Coordinates of N, CA and C in Angstrom, one line a residue:
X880 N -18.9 3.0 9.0 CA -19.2 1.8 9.8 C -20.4 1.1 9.2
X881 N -20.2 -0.8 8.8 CA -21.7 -0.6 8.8 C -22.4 -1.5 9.5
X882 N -23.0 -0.7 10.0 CA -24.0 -1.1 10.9 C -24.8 -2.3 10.9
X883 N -25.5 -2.2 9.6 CA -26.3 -3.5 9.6 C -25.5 -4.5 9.4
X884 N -24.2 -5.2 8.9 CA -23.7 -6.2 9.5 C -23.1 -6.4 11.1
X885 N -23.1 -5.2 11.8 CA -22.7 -5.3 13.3 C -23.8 -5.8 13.5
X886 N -24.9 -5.5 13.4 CA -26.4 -5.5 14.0 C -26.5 -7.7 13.4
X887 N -26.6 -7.6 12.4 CA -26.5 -8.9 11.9 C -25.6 -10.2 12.6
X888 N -24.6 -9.8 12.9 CA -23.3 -10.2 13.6 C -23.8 -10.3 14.9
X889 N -24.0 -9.6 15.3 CA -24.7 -9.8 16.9 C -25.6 -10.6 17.0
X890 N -27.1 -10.1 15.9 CA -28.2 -11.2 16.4 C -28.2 -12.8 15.9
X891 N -26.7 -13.3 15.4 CA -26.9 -14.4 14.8 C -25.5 -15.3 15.0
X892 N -24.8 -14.3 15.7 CA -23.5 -15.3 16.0 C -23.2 -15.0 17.4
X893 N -24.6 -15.6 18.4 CA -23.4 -14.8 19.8 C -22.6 -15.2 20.5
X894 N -21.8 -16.3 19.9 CA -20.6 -16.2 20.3 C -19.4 -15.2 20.6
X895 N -20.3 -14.3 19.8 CA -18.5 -13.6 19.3 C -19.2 -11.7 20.3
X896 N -20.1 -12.3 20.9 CA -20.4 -10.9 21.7 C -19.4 -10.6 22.8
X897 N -19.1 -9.8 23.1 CA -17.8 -8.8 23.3 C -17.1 -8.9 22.3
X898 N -16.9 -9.4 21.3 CA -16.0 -9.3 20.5 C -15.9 -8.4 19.7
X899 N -17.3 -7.9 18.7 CA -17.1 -7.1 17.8 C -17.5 -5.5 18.5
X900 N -16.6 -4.3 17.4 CA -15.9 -3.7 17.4 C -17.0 -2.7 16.3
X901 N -18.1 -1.8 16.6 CA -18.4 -0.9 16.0 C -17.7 0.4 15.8
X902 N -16.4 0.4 15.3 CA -15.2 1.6 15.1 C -15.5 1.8 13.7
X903 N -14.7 2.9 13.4 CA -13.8 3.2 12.3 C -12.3 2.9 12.3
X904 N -12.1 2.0 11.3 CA -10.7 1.9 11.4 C -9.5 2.8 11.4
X905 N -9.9 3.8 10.0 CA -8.8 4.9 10.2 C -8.6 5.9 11.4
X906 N -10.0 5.8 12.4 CA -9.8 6.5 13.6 C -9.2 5.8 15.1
X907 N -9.4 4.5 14.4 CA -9.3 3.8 16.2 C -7.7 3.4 16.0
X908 N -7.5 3.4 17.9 CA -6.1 3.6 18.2 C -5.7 1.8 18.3
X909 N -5.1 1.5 17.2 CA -4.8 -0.2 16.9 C -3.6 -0.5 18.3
X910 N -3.1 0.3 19.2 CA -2.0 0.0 20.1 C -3.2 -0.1 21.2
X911 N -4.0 0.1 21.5 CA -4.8 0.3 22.6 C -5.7 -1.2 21.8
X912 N -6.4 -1.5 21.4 CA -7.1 -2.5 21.1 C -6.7 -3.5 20.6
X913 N -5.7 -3.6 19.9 CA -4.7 -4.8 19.8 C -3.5 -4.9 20.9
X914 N -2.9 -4.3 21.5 CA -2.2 -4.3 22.3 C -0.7 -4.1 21.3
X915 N 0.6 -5.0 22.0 CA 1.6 -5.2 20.9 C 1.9 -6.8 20.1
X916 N 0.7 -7.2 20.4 CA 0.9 -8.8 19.8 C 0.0 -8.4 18.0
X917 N 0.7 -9.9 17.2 CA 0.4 -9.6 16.1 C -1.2 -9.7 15.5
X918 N -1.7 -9.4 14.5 CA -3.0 -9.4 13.9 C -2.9 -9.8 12.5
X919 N -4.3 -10.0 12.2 CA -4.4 -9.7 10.7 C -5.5 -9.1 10.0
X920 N -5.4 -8.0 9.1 CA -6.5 -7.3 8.9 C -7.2 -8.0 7.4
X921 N -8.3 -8.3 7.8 CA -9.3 -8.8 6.7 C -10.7 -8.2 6.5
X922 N -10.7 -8.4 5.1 CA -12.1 -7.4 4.7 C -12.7 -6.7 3.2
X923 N -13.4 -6.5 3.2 CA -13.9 -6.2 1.8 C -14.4 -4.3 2.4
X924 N -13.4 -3.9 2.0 CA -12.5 -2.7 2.4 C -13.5 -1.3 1.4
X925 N -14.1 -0.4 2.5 CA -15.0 0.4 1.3 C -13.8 1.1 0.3
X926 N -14.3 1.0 -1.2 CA -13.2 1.6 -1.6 C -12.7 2.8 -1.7
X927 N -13.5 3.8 -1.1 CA -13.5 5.5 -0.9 C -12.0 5.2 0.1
X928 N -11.9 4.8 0.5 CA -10.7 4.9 1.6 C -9.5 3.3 1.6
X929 N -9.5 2.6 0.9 CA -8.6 1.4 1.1 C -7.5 1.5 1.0
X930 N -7.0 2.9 0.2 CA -5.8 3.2 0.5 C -4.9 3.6 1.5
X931 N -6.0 4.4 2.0 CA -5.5 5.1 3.4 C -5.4 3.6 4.7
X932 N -6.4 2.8 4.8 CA -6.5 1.5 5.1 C -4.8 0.8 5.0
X933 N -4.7 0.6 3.5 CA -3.1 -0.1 3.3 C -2.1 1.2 4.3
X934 N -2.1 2.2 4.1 CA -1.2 3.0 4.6 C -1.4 2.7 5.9
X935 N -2.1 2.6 6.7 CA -2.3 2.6 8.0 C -1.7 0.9 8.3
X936 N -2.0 0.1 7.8 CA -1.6 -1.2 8.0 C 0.2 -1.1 8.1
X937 N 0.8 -0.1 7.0 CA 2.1 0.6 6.8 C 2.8 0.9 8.7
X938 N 1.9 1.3 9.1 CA 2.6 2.1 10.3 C 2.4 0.8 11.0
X939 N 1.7 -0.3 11.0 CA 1.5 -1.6 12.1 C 2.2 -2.7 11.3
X940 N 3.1 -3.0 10.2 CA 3.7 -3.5 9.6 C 3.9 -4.9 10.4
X941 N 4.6 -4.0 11.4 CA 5.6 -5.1 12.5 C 4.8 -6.4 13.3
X942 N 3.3 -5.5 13.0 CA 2.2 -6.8 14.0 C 1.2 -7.5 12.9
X943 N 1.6 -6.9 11.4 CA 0.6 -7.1 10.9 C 1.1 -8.4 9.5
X944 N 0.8 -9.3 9.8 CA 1.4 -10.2 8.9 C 1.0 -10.8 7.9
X945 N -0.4 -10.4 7.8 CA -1.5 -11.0 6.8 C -2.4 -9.9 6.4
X946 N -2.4 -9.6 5.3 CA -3.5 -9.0 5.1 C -4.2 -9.5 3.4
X947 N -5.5 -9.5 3.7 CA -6.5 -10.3 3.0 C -7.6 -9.2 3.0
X948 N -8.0 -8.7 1.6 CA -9.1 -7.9 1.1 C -9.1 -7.2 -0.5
X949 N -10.8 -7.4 -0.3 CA -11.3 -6.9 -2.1 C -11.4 -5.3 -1.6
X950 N -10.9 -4.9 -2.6 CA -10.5 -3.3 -3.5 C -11.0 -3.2 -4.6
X951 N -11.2 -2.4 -4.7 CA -11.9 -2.0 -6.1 C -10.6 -2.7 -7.4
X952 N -10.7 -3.3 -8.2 CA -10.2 -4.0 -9.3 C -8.8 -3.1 -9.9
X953 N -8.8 -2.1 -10.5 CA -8.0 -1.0 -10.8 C -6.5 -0.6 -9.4
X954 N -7.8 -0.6 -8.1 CA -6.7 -0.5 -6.9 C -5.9 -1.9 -6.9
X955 N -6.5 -2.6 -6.7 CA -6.5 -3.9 -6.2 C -4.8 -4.7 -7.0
X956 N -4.8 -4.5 -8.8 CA -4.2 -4.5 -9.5 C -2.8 -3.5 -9.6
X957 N -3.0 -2.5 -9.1 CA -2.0 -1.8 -8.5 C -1.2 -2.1 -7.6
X958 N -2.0 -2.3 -6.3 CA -0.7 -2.7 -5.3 C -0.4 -4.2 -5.5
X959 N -0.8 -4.9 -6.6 CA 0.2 -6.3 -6.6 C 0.7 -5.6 -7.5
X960 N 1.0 -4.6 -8.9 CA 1.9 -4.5 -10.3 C 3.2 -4.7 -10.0
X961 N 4.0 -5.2 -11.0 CA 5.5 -5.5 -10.6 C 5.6 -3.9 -11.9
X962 N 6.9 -3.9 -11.7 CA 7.7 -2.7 -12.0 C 7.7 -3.0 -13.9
X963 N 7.8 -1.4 -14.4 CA 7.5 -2.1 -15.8 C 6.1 -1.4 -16.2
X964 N 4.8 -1.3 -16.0 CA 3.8 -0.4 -16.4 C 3.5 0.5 -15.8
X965 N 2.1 1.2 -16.5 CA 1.8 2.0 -16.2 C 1.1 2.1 -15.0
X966 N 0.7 0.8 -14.2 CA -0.4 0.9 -13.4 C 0.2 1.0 -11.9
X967 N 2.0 0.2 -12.3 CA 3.2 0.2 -11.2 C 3.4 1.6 -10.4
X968 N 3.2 2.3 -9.1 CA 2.8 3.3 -8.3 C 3.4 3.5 -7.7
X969 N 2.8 4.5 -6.3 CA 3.5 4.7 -5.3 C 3.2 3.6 -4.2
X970 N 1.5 3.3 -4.4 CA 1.5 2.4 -3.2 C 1.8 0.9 -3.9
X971 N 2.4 0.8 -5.2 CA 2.6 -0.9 -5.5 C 4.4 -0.3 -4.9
X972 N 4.9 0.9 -4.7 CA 6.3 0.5 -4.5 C 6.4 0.3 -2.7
X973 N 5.9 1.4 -1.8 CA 5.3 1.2 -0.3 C 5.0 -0.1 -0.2
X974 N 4.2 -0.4 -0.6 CA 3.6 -2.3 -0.1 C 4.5 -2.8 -0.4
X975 N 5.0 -2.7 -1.2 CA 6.1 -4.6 -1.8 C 7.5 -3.9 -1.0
X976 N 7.4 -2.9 -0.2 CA 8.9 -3.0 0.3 C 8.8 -3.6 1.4
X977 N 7.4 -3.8 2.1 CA 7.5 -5.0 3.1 C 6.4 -6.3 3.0
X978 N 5.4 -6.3 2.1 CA 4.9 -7.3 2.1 C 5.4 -7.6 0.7
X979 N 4.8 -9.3 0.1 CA 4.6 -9.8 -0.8 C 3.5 -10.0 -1.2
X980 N 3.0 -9.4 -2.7 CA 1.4 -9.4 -2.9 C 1.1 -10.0 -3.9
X981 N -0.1 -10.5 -3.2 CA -0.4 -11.7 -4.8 C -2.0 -11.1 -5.5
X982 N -1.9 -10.9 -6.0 CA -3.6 -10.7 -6.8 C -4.1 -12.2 -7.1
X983 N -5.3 -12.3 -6.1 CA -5.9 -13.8 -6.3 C -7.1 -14.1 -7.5
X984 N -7.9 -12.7 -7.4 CA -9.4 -13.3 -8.3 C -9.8 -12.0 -8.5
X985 N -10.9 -11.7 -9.6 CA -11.7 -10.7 -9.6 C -13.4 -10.9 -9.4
X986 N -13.8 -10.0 -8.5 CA -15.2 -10.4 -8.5 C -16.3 -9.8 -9.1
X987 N -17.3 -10.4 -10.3 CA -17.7 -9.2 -11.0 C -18.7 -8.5 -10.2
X988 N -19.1 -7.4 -10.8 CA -20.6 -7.0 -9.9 C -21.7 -7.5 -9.7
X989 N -22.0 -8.6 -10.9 CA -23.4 -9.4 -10.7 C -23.3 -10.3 -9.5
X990 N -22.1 -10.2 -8.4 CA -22.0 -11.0 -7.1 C -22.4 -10.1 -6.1
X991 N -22.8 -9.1 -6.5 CA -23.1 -8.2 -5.1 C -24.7 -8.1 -5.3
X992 N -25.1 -7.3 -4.7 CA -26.4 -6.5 -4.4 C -27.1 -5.1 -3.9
X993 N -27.2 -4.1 -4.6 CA -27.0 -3.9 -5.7 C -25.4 -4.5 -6.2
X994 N -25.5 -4.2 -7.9 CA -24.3 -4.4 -8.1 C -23.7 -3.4 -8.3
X995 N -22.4 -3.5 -7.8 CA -21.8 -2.2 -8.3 C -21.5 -1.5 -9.7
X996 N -21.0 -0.7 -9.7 CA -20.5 -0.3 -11.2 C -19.1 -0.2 -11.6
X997 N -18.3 -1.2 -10.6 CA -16.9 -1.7 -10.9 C -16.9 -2.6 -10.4
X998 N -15.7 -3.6 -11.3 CA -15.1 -4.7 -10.7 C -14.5 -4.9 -9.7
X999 N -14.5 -5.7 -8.8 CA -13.4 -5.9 -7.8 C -12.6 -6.9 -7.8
X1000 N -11.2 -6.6 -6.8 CA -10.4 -7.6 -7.0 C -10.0 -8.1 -5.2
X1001 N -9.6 -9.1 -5.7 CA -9.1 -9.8 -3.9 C -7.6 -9.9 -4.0
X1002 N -6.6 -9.4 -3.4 CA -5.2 -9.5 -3.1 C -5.3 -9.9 -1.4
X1003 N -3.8 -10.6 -1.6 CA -3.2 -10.8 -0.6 C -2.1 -10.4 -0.5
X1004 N -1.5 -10.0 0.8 CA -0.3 -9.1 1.2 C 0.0 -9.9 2.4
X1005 N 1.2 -10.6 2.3 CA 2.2 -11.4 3.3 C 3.2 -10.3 3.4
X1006 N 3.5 -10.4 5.3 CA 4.4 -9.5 5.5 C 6.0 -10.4 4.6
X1007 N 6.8 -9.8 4.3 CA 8.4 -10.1 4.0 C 9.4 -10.3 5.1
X1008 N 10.5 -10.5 4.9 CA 11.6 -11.1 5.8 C 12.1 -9.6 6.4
X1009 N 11.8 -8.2 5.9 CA 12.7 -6.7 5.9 C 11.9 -6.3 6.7
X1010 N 12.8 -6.3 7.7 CA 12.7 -5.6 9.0 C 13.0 -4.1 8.9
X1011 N 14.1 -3.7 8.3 CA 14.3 -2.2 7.6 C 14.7 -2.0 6.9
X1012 N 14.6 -1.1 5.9 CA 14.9 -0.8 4.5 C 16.4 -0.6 4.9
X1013 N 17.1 -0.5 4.0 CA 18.7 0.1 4.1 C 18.7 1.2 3.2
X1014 N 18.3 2.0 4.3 CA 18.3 3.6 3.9 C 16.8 4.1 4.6
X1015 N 17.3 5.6 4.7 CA 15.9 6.6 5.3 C 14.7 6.3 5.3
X1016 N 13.8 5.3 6.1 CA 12.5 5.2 5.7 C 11.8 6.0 5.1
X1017 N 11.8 7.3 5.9 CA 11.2 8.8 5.6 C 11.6 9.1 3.9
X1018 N 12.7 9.0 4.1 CA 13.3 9.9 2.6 C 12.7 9.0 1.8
X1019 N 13.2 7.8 2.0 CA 12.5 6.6 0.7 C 11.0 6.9 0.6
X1020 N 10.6 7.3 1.4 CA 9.2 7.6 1.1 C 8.8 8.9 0.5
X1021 N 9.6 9.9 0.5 CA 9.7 11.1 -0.2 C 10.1 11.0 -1.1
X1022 N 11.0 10.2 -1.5 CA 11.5 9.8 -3.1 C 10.9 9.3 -3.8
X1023 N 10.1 8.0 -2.8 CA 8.6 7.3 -3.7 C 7.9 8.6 -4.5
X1024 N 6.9 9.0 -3.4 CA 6.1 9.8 -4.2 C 6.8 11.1 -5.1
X1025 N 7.5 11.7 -4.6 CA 8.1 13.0 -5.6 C 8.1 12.0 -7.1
X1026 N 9.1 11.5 -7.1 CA 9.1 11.0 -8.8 C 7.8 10.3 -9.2
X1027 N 6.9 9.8 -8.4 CA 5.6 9.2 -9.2 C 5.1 10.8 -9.4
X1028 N 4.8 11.7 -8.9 CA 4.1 12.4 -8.5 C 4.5 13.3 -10.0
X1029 N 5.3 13.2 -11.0 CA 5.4 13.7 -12.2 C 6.2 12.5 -12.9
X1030 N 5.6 11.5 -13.4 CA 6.0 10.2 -13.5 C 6.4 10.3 -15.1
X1031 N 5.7 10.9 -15.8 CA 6.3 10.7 -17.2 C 7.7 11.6 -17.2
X1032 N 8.1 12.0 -16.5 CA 9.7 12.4 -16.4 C 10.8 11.7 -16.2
X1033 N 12.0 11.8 -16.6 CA 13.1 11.1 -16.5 C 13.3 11.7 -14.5
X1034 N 13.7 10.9 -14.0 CA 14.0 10.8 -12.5 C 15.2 12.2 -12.2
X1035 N 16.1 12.1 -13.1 CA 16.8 13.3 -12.7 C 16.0 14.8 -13.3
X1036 N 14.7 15.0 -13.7 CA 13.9 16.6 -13.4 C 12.4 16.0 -12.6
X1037 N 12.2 14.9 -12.1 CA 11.3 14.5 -11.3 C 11.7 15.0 -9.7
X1038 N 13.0 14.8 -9.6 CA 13.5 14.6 -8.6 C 14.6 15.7 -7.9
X1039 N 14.8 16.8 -9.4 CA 15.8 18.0 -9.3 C 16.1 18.3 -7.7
X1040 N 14.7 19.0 -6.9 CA 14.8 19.3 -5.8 C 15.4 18.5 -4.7
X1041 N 15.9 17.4 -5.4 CA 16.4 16.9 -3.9 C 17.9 16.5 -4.4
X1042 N 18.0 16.5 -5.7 CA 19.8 16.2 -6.4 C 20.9 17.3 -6.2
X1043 N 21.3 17.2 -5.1 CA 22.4 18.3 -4.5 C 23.9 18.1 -5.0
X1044 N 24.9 19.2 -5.1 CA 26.0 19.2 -6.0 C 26.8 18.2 -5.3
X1045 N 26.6 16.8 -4.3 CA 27.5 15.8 -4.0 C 26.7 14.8 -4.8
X1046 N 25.7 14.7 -5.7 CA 24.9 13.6 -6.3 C 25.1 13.7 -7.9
X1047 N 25.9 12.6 -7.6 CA 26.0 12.0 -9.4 C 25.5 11.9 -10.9
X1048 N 25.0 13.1 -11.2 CA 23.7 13.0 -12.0 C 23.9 11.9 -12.9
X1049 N 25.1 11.9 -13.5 CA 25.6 10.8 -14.2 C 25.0 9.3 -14.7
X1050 N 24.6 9.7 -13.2 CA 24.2 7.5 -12.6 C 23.2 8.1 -13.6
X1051 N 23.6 6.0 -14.4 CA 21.8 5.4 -15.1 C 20.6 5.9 -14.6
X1052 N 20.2 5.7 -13.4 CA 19.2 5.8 -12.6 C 18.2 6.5 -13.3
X1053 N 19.1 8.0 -12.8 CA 18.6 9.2 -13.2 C 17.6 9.7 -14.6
X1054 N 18.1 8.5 -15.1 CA 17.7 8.8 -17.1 C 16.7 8.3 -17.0
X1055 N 16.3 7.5 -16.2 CA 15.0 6.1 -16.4 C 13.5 6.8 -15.6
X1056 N 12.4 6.4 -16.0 CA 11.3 6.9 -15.4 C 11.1 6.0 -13.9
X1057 N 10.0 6.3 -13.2 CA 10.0 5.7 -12.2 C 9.4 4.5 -12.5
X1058 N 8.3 4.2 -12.8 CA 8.0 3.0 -13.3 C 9.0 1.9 -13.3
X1059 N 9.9 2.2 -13.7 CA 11.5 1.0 -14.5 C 11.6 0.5 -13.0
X1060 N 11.6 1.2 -12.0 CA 12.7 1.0 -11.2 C 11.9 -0.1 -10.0
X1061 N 12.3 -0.7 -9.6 CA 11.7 -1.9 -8.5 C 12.0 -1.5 -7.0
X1062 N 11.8 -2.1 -5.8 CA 11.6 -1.6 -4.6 C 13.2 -1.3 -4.2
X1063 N 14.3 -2.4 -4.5 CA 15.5 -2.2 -4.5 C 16.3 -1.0 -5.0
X1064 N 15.8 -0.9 -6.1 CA 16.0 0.3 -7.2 C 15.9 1.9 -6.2
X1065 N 14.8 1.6 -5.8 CA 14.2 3.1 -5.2 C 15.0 2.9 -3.8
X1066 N 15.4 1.9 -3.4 CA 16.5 1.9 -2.2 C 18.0 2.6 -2.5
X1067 N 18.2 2.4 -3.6 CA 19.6 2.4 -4.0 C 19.2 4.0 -4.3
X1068 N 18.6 4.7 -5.1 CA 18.3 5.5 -5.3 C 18.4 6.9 -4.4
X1069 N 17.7 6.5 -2.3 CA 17.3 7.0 -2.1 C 19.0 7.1 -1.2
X1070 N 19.5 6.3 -1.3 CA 20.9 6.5 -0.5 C 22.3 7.5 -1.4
X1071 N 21.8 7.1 -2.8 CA 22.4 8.1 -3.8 C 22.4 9.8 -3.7
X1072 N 21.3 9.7 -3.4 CA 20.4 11.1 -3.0 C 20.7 11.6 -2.0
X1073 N 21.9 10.7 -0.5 CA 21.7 11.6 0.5 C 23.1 11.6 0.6
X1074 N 23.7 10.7 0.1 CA 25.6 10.1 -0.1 C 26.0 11.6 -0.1
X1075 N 27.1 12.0 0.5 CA 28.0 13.1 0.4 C 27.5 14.6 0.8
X1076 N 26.3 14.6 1.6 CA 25.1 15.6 1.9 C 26.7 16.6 2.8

């Protein structure tokens, strides 16, 4: 939490007194303080945790329709990557299955104070029209990470543990690394995987 901007915020805008919110985000209960109406989360996000941050925005999807924040440059570049490199992940495939992310600017360190010793970057994430995936949320999300999680592998020995004798090894899919595959891809994929259980 930091403090000296609460402290700052208070003695210079008090307008906004009851308003601000000395929490932790990854601990406070977003249904109790937001209620069930929608939000948007904005911020220059510490980078020790932004990930966990995006995940958690994951579980509030439904209310959360905007999100606007600098990440460290490397992350930041990640959850916008389209499918195709190396830098394309687990959380560039999670985020784009329900927002759309744009990478807007990078900000060097000579804008801070101290400066840091990385770049950062600013994305935005608009929620999408997909209300639910078509297929297992859960599994698709066990399919995400298993195959990143040994990513220079062809998808059928990334993935062995979950390819049961009703699954096709056959299918293309299978031959291609995970990178290749786009948010659709890993949909089709994750229903392949449960077809004929």
């Amino acid at each position: 939490v930091d403090r000296e901007s609460v402290k700052y915020l208070n003695e210079n805008f008090t307008d906004l007194k009851g308003k601000i919110y000395e929490l932790d985000f990854l601990k406070i209960n977003l249904n109790e303080l937001m209620g069930d109406g929608s939000f948007v989360v904005a911020g220059n996000f510490p980078y020790n945790i932004s990930s966990q941050i995006l995940f958690k925005v994951l579980d509030f999807k439904d209310q959360i329709p905007l999100v606007v924040g600098m990440f460290q440059k490397e992350v930041a570049e990640r959850i916008a990557e389209k499918p195709g490199t190396k830098k394309y992940g687990i959380t560039s495939v999670l985020l784009q299955a329900y927002y759309d992310i744009e990478y807007l600017f990078t900000v060097e360190p000579h804008h801070f104070n101290p400066p840091p010793k990385v770049k950062s970057g600013v994305i935005v994430l608009r929620r999408n029209d997909v209300l639910k995936l078509d297929c297992d949320e859960k599994f698709f999300k066990q399919v995400v990470k298993l195959a990143f999680n040994q990513r220079r592998k062809t998808l059928r020995n990334s993935l062995k543990s979950l390819i049961h004798e009703g699954v096709n090894k056959d299918e293309e899919i299978f031959s291609l690394r995970p990178e290749r595959l786009s948010v659709a891809d890993f949909i089709r994929l994750s229903k392949l995987l449960v077809v004929e259980n």
